[in-house]
Coordinates of C-alpha atoms and ligand atoms in Angstrom, one line a residue:
M1 CA 29.7 10.5 -7.9
R2 CA 27.3 12.8 -6.1
T3 CA 23.8 12.6 -7.3
A4 CA 20.8 14.7 -6.9
G5 CA 19.6 12.7 -3.9
E6 CA 22.7 13.0 -1.8
R7 CA 23.2 15.2 1.2
S8 CA 25.0 18.5 0.8
A9 CA 27.9 19.3 3.0
G10 CA 25.6 21.2 5.3
G11 CA 23.5 18.1 5.9
Q12 CA 20.6 19.4 3.9
I13 CA 18.9 16.8 1.7
A14 CA 19.4 17.8 -1.9
G15 CA 17.7 16.0 -4.6
A16 CA 14.7 16.5 -6.9
A17 CA 12.3 16.6 -4.0
T18 CA 13.8 19.7 -2.4
R19 CA 14.4 21.4 -5.7
A20 CA 10.8 20.9 -6.8
S21 CA 9.4 22.3 -3.6
A22 CA 11.8 25.2 -3.5
S23 CA 10.7 26.1 -7.0
G24 CA 7.2 26.9 -5.7
G25 CA 5.2 24.6 -7.9
R26 CA 7.4 24.4 -11.0
A27 CA 6.3 21.6 -13.3
F28 CA 7.0 18.1 -11.9
D29 CA 10.2 16.8 -13.5
P30 CA 10.4 12.9 -13.5
L31 CA 13.9 13.0 -15.0
A32 CA 15.2 15.0 -12.0
V33 CA 13.3 12.6 -9.6
R34 CA 14.9 9.6 -11.3
E35 CA 18.3 10.8 -10.2
D36 CA 17.1 10.2 -6.6
F37 CA 16.6 6.4 -7.3
P38 CA 20.0 4.7 -7.8
I39 CA 18.5 1.4 -8.9
L40 CA 16.9 2.9 -12.0
R41 CA 20.3 3.5 -13.6
Q42 CA 20.9 -0.1 -14.4
K43 CA 20.5 -2.0 -17.7
V44 CA 18.7 -5.4 -17.9
Y45 CA 19.8 -7.7 -20.8
G46 CA 21.7 -4.7 -22.1
K47 CA 18.5 -2.5 -22.2
P48 CA 17.7 0.4 -19.9
L49 CA 15.5 -0.9 -17.1
V50 CA 11.9 0.1 -17.5
Y51 CA 10.3 -0.7 -14.2
L52 CA 6.5 -0.8 -14.4
D53 CA 5.8 -3.1 -11.5
N54 CA 5.3 -0.4 -8.9
A55 CA 2.0 -1.9 -7.5
A56 CA 4.1 -4.9 -6.4
T57 CA 6.7 -2.7 -4.8
T58 CA 8.3 0.7 -5.4
H59 CA 12.0 1.5 -5.5
K60 CA 13.7 3.5 -2.7
P61 CA 15.1 7.0 -3.1
R62 CA 18.6 7.6 -1.9
V63 CA 17.3 9.5 1.2
V64 CA 15.6 6.3 2.4
I65 CA 18.6 4.1 1.8
E66 CA 20.7 6.7 3.6
A67 CA 18.4 7.0 6.6
I68 CA 18.6 3.2 7.1
E69 CA 22.4 3.2 6.7
R70 CA 22.7 6.1 9.1
F71 CA 20.6 4.3 11.7
Y72 CA 22.8 1.2 11.5
E73 CA 26.0 3.1 11.4
N74 CA 25.2 5.5 14.3
D75 CA 22.2 4.6 16.4
N76 CA 21.6 0.9 16.1
S77 CA 20.2 -0.3 19.4
N78 CA 17.0 -1.8 20.8
I79 CA 14.3 0.6 21.7
H80 CA 12.0 1.4 24.7
R81 CA 14.3 -0.4 27.1
G82 CA 17.9 0.8 27.1
L83 CA 19.0 3.6 29.3
H84 CA 22.1 4.3 27.2
A85 CA 22.6 6.9 24.6
L86 CA 22.2 4.7 21.5
S87 CA 19.0 3.2 22.8
E88 CA 17.6 6.7 23.5
R89 CA 18.5 7.9 20.1
A90 CA 17.0 4.8 18.4
T91 CA 13.8 5.2 20.5
A92 CA 13.5 8.9 19.6
A93 CA 14.0 8.2 15.9
F94 CA 11.4 5.3 15.9
E95 CA 8.9 7.4 17.8
A96 CA 9.6 10.4 15.5
A97 CA 8.8 8.1 12.6
R98 CA 5.5 7.2 14.2
D99 CA 4.7 10.9 14.3
T100 CA 5.6 11.3 10.6
V101 CA 3.1 8.5 9.8
R102 CA 0.5 10.2 12.1
R103 CA 0.9 13.5 10.2
T104 CA 0.8 11.8 6.8
L105 CA -2.6 10.2 7.7
N106 CA -3.7 13.2 9.6
A107 CA -4.5 11.0 12.6
A108 CA -5.3 12.9 15.8
D109 CA -3.2 10.8 18.2
L110 CA 0.0 8.9 18.2
R111 CA -1.7 6.0 20.1
E112 CA -3.6 5.3 16.9
I113 CA -0.5 4.5 14.8
V114 CA 0.6 0.8 15.2
F115 CA 3.6 -0.4 13.3
T116 CA 3.1 -3.8 11.7
R117 CA 5.0 -5.8 9.1
G118 CA 2.7 -4.5 6.4
T119 CA -0.8 -4.3 5.2
T120 CA -1.3 -8.0 5.5
E121 CA -0.4 -8.1 9.2
A122 CA -2.4 -5.0 9.9
I123 CA -5.6 -6.6 8.4
N124 CA -4.9 -9.9 10.3
L125 CA -4.5 -7.9 13.5
V126 CA -8.0 -6.3 13.1
A127 CA -9.5 -9.7 12.0
Q128 CA -8.2 -11.5 15.1
S129 CA -8.3 -8.8 17.7
F130 CA -11.3 -6.7 16.7
A131 CA -13.6 -8.9 14.7
R132 CA -13.1 -12.4 16.1
P133 CA -14.2 -11.7 19.7
R134 CA -17.2 -9.8 18.5
L135 CA -18.5 -12.3 15.8
R136 CA -21.4 -14.7 16.5
P137 CA -22.8 -17.3 14.2
G138 CA -24.8 -15.6 11.4
D139 CA -23.0 -12.3 11.7
E140 CA -21.7 -10.8 8.5
I141 CA -18.5 -9.1 7.2
V142 CA -18.8 -7.2 3.9
I143 CA -15.9 -7.1 1.5
S144 CA -15.8 -6.6 -2.3
T145 CA -15.0 -8.5 -5.5
L146 CA -11.9 -6.2 -5.9
E147 CA -10.1 -7.4 -2.8
H148 CA -6.5 -8.6 -2.6
H149 CA -6.2 -12.0 -0.9
S150 CA -5.0 -10.3 2.2
N151 CA -8.4 -8.6 2.6
I152 CA -10.2 -11.9 1.9
V153 CA -8.4 -14.7 3.7
P154 CA -8.1 -13.2 7.2
W155 CA -11.9 -12.7 7.1
Q156 CA -12.5 -16.2 5.9
M157 CA -10.4 -17.4 8.8
V158 CA -12.4 -15.5 11.4
C159 CA -15.7 -16.6 9.8
E160 CA -14.5 -20.2 9.9
A161 CA -13.7 -19.8 13.6
T162 CA -16.9 -18.0 14.6
G163 CA -19.7 -19.1 12.2
A164 CA -19.9 -15.6 10.7
R165 CA -20.5 -15.2 7.0
L166 CA -18.6 -13.2 4.3
R167 CA -20.8 -11.1 2.0
V168 CA -19.2 -9.8 -1.3
I169 CA -20.1 -6.6 -3.1
P170 CA -20.3 -7.2 -6.8
I171 CA -18.6 -4.9 -9.4
G172 CA -19.6 -3.7 -12.8
E173 CA -17.9 -4.3 -16.1
A174 CA -15.6 -1.4 -15.7
G175 CA -14.4 -2.7 -12.3
E176 CA -16.4 -0.3 -10.2
L177 CA -18.2 -1.1 -7.0
D178 CA -21.9 -1.7 -7.4
M179 CA -23.0 0.8 -4.7
K180 CA -26.7 -0.1 -4.8
A181 CA -25.8 -3.8 -4.2
Y182 CA -23.4 -2.6 -1.4
E183 CA -26.2 -0.7 0.4
A184 CA -28.5 -3.7 0.0
L185 CA -25.9 -5.9 1.7
L186 CA -25.7 -3.8 4.8
G187 CA -28.0 -5.2 7.4
P188 CA -28.6 -5.8 11.1
R189 CA -26.0 -8.7 11.1
T190 CA -23.2 -6.7 9.4
R191 CA -20.4 -6.3 11.9
L192 CA -17.7 -4.8 9.7
V193 CA -17.0 -3.5 6.2
A194 CA -13.5 -4.1 4.8
I195 CA -12.8 -2.5 1.5
V196 CA -9.8 -1.8 -0.7
H197 CA -9.2 2.0 -1.2
V198 CA -7.4 1.5 -4.6
S199 CA -7.5 -1.9 -6.4
N200 CA -4.1 -3.3 -7.1
A201 CA -5.2 -5.3 -10.1
L202 CA -7.4 -2.8 -11.9
G203 CA -6.5 0.6 -10.4
T204 CA -10.1 1.4 -9.5
I205 CA -10.3 4.2 -6.8
N206 CA -13.3 3.2 -4.7
P207 CA -15.7 5.9 -3.5
V208 CA -14.7 5.2 0.1
E209 CA -16.3 8.3 1.5
R210 CA -19.7 7.0 0.4
V211 CA -18.8 3.5 1.5
I212 CA -18.1 4.8 5.0
E213 CA -21.1 7.1 5.2
A214 CA -23.5 4.3 4.3
A215 CA -21.9 1.9 6.9
H216 CA -21.7 4.5 9.6
A217 CA -25.3 5.4 9.1
R218 CA -26.1 1.9 10.3
G219 CA -23.4 2.0 13.0
I220 CA -21.0 -0.4 11.1
P221 CA -17.3 0.2 11.4
V222 CA -15.1 0.3 8.2
L223 CA -11.6 -0.9 7.5
L224 CA -9.8 0.4 4.4
D225 CA -7.0 -1.5 2.7
G226 CA -4.8 1.5 1.6
A227 CA -1.9 -0.5 0.3
Q228 CA -2.2 1.0 -3.2
A229 CA -3.6 4.4 -2.1
V230 CA -1.0 6.2 0.1
A231 CA 1.6 6.5 -2.7
H232 CA -0.9 8.2 -5.1
M233 CA -3.3 10.4 -3.1
K234 CA -3.8 12.3 0.1
V235 CA -5.2 10.0 2.8
D236 CA -6.8 11.8 5.7
V237 CA -8.2 9.3 8.2
R238 CA -10.0 12.0 10.1
A239 CA -11.8 13.5 7.0
L240 CA -12.6 9.9 5.9
D241 CA -13.7 9.0 9.4
C242 CA -12.6 5.4 8.7
D243 CA -12.3 3.1 11.7
F244 CA -9.1 1.3 10.5
Y245 CA -6.6 2.1 7.7
A246 CA -3.8 -0.3 6.6
F247 CA -0.8 0.3 4.4
S248 CA 2.7 -1.0 3.6
G249 CA 6.0 0.9 3.6
H250 CA 7.4 -0.8 0.5
K251 CA 4.6 0.5 -1.7
V252 CA 5.3 4.1 -0.7
Y253 CA 9.0 4.2 -1.6
G254 CA 9.9 2.9 1.9
P255 CA 11.4 -0.4 3.1
T256 CA 9.8 -3.9 3.1
G257 CA 8.8 -5.5 6.3
I258 CA 7.2 -2.3 7.8
G259 CA 3.7 -1.2 7.6
V260 CA 1.0 0.6 9.5
L261 CA -2.3 0.0 11.1
Y262 CA -4.3 3.2 11.9
G263 CA -7.2 2.5 14.3
K264 CA -9.5 4.9 16.2
V265 CA -8.3 5.0 19.7
E266 CA -11.6 3.8 21.2
H267 CA -11.4 0.6 19.1
L268 CA -7.8 -0.1 19.9
E269 CA -8.4 0.5 23.6
A270 CA -11.2 -2.1 23.6
M271 CA -9.2 -4.7 21.6
P272 CA -7.1 -7.4 23.2
P273 CA -3.4 -7.8 22.2
Y274 CA -2.8 -9.6 18.9
Q275 CA 0.5 -11.2 19.9
G276 CA 2.1 -11.7 23.3
G277 CA 5.8 -11.0 24.1
G278 CA 8.2 -8.3 25.1
D279 CA 7.3 -4.6 25.0
M280 CA 3.5 -5.2 24.8
I281 CA 3.2 -5.7 28.6
A282 CA 3.0 -3.4 31.6
S283 CA 3.8 -6.1 34.1
V284 CA 4.1 -9.9 34.0
T285 CA 3.7 -12.5 36.7
F286 CA 2.9 -16.1 36.3
E287 CA -0.5 -15.4 37.7
K288 CA -1.4 -12.2 35.8
T289 CA 0.0 -10.1 33.0
T290 CA -1.2 -6.6 32.3
W291 CA -1.0 -4.9 28.9
N292 CA 1.1 -1.9 27.9
R293 CA -0.6 1.3 26.8
L294 CA -1.3 2.1 23.1
P295 CA 0.1 1.6 20.6
Y296 CA 2.7 -0.7 22.3
K297 CA 0.0 -3.2 23.3
F298 CA 0.0 -4.2 19.6
E299 CA 3.8 -4.1 19.1
A300 CA 5.1 -7.3 20.7
G301 CA 8.8 -8.0 20.2
T302 CA 11.5 -5.9 18.7
P303 CA 10.0 -4.1 15.8
H304 CA 11.6 -3.2 12.4
I305 CA 13.2 -0.1 13.8
A306 CA 15.3 0.8 10.7
G307 CA 12.1 0.1 8.7
G308 CA 10.1 2.6 10.6
I309 CA 12.9 5.2 10.2
G310 CA 13.1 4.4 6.5
L311 CA 9.4 4.7 6.0
A312 CA 9.4 8.1 7.7
A313 CA 12.2 9.2 5.3
A314 CA 10.0 8.0 2.4
L315 CA 7.0 9.9 3.6
D316 CA 9.0 13.0 4.1
Y317 CA 10.4 12.7 0.6
L318 CA 6.9 12.4 -0.9
D319 CA 5.9 15.4 1.2
R320 CA 8.8 17.5 -0.1
L321 CA 7.9 16.6 -3.7
G322 CA 4.3 17.7 -3.2
L323 CA 1.3 15.7 -4.3
E324 CA -0.1 17.8 -7.0
G325 CA 2.7 17.5 -9.6
R326 CA 3.4 13.8 -9.1
A327 CA -0.3 12.9 -9.1
A328 CA -0.8 14.8 -12.4
H329 CA 2.3 13.1 -13.8
E330 CA 1.0 9.6 -12.9
Q331 CA -2.4 10.4 -14.4
D332 CA -0.7 11.6 -17.6
L333 CA 1.2 8.3 -17.8
L334 CA -2.0 6.3 -17.2
V335 CA -3.9 8.2 -19.9
R336 CA -1.0 7.9 -22.4
A337 CA -0.6 4.1 -21.7
T338 CA -4.3 3.5 -21.9
A339 CA -4.6 5.2 -25.3
A340 CA -1.4 3.5 -26.6
L341 CA -2.6 0.0 -25.7
R342 CA -6.2 0.6 -26.8
A343 CA -4.7 1.4 -30.3
I344 CA -3.2 -2.1 -30.5
P345 CA -5.5 -4.7 -32.0
R346 CA -6.2 -7.8 -29.8
V347 CA -5.3 -5.9 -26.6
R348 CA -8.2 -5.7 -24.1
I349 CA -7.9 -3.5 -21.0
I350 CA -9.4 -4.9 -17.8
G351 CA -10.5 -2.2 -15.5
T352 CA -11.8 1.0 -17.1
A353 CA -13.5 2.8 -14.1
P354 CA -13.6 6.6 -14.5
A355 CA -11.5 7.0 -11.3
K356 CA -8.3 5.1 -11.5
A357 CA -4.8 5.1 -10.0
S358 CA -1.9 4.5 -12.4
V359 CA -2.5 0.7 -12.8
L360 CA -3.1 -0.8 -16.3
S361 CA -4.2 -4.4 -16.5
F362 CA -4.6 -6.0 -19.9
V363 CA -4.9 -9.2 -21.8
I364 CA -4.1 -10.1 -25.4
D365 CA -6.3 -12.5 -27.3
G366 CA -4.6 -15.9 -27.6
I367 CA -1.4 -14.9 -25.6
H368 CA -0.9 -15.9 -22.0
P369 CA 0.0 -13.0 -19.7
H370 CA 3.1 -14.9 -18.6
D371 CA 4.4 -14.9 -22.2
I372 CA 3.7 -11.2 -22.4
G373 CA 5.7 -10.6 -19.2
T374 CA 8.6 -12.9 -20.3
I375 CA 9.0 -11.2 -23.7
L376 CA 8.8 -7.7 -22.3
D377 CA 11.4 -8.7 -19.6
R378 CA 13.9 -9.4 -22.4
D379 CA 13.4 -5.8 -23.5
G380 CA 14.2 -4.6 -20.0
I381 CA 10.6 -3.9 -19.2
A382 CA 9.4 -5.2 -15.9
I383 CA 5.6 -5.7 -15.5
R384 CA 3.7 -8.2 -13.5
A385 CA 1.7 -11.1 -15.0
G386 CA -0.5 -13.3 -12.9
H387 CA -3.6 -13.1 -10.8
H388 CA -2.1 -10.3 -8.6
C389 CA -3.4 -12.1 -5.5
T390 CA -7.0 -11.3 -6.6
Q391 CA -8.2 -14.7 -7.9
P392 CA -11.9 -14.0 -7.3
L393 CA -11.5 -10.8 -9.3
M394 CA -9.9 -12.7 -12.2
D395 CA -12.8 -15.1 -12.1
R396 CA -15.2 -12.2 -12.3
F397 CA -13.7 -11.2 -15.6
G398 CA -13.3 -14.8 -16.8
V399 CA -9.5 -14.6 -17.1
P400 CA -6.9 -16.7 -15.3
A401 CA -4.5 -13.8 -15.2
T402 CA -3.7 -10.4 -16.6
A403 CA -0.6 -8.5 -17.6
R404 CA -0.2 -5.4 -15.4
A405 CA 1.8 -2.2 -15.8
S406 CA 1.8 0.1 -12.8
F407 CA 3.4 3.5 -12.9
A408 CA 5.2 5.4 -10.3
L409 CA 6.4 9.0 -10.0
Y410 CA 9.7 8.2 -11.6
N411 CA 8.3 6.7 -14.8
T412 CA 8.4 8.6 -18.0
R413 CA 6.4 9.0 -21.2
D414 CA 9.3 7.4 -23.0
E415 CA 8.8 4.3 -20.8
V416 CA 5.1 4.2 -21.6
D417 CA 6.0 4.3 -25.3
A418 CA 8.6 1.5 -24.8
L419 CA 5.8 -0.6 -23.2
A420 CA 3.5 0.0 -26.1
K421 CA 6.2 -0.9 -28.6
G422 CA 7.0 -4.0 -26.5
V423 CA 3.4 -5.1 -26.5
A424 CA 3.2 -4.7 -30.3
R425 CA 6.3 -6.8 -30.6
V426 CA 4.8 -9.5 -28.4
I427 CA 1.9 -9.8 -30.8
E428 CA 4.3 -10.0 -33.8
V429 CA 6.3 -12.8 -32.1
F430 CA 3.1 -14.8 -31.6
S431 CA 1.6 -14.2 -35.1
Ligands
LIG501 N1 -3.7 -5.0 -0.3 C1 -3.5 -4.6 -1.6 C2 -4.5 -3.7 -2.3 C3 -2.3 -4.9 -2.2 O1 -2.0 -4.4 -3.4 C4 -1.3 -5.7 -1.5 C5 0.0 -6.1 -2.2 C6 -1.6 -6.1 -0.2 C7 -2.8 -5.7 0.3 C8 -0.6 -6.8 0.6 O2 0.4 -6.0 1.0 P1 1.7 -6.5 1.7 O3 2.7 -5.4 1.7 O4 1.3 -6.9 3.1 O5 2.2 -7.7 1.0 N2 -0.1 -6.1 -3.6 C9 0.8 -6.7 -4.4 C10 0.6 -6.6 -5.8 O6 -0.3 -6.1 -6.4 N3 1.7 -7.3 -6.4 O7 2.5 -7.8 -5.4 C11 1.9 -7.4 -4.2

């Protein structure tokens, strides 16, 4: 069966994305978009799948699946080394993908786009290659209470190795950064600020422009963890003027195992390689090895070529859909879900900052989040229950875990209503 996401005979990508952009701003239609995502058609335990775990990973539109399939069927080859036709095509496709990422982030220069395995590897790269050689005992790295473990542990590791200290920005009851406390933390020993752009556990959108401005006023570089941001908003690294920006392909409707580190070229030039191996060298002798130019200096070994190509297909897909309609749709889902859960007695929402992405964390008095997740699963509703790799944040709110629904562009109001009904049923089961 042909679906909306399949290619037409002329090779043009059909699908909701094209139709929406061709319509010149017609209202965003999540039902048309759903046709582009084959996985959403299934039933779970006999119920239609309601997938609300998008902060963990998003599903892939057919154009992404097809781009990967096309690569393996036609062009599969190693890159940057072969002289043959397939290798040239694979190299061209991978480098074109890098340019798609560059355009998406509005980076000035292709040398600033390093492919990694994901956000986690991108942050570890900066920790080991940028921070570690610069840190002296007593130096400080500033992070926040909102961080995912992958923006905590790499800094603890370099602190352990160098004698530097981690300083943590507190947050308020709504889950918003305490900006006064932040500015007070910045001092002569601060060497780096590493902050999440959008919280995966609470949805808080941090005022990263102000975070960067305050740090730069004191000459301190800033890394942003954009794992949860790129899918929901325009990220312009030049307008932000951030020093580093990290994100993962699989959270922006692209493949797993591929991600991006953006870094200002002057930083990347000054940094030693993170890993040694093939492709990252200019020349090797047993006496002396010299490094390849950027960004290859940071891409040792055969990369996830199909992953990069799939990621570019995902970013192109989002671009064709346009940001305005899908962002408004996601906010509509968040507002509706927040109101629906607020109306249920015993439900408490954790994370009520005024600026939020479509993430809704909640707890129910006397019911463990895992039980909420398990019962909802039997209704075909997939949410996440746990600490969301943000244990210090859970401690801040005095809970071991939360239940978390996170919405993507393909979710619908009906699915929000199914969630609310499911949550009410959980309470019934336990009373
Ligand atoms: N930073 C944030 C803010 C994240 O949400 C995640 C993953 C990561 C970093 C790590 O990304 P990775 O692709 O390198 O693993 N967050 C989640 C989540 O909320 N549920 O599962 C993974």
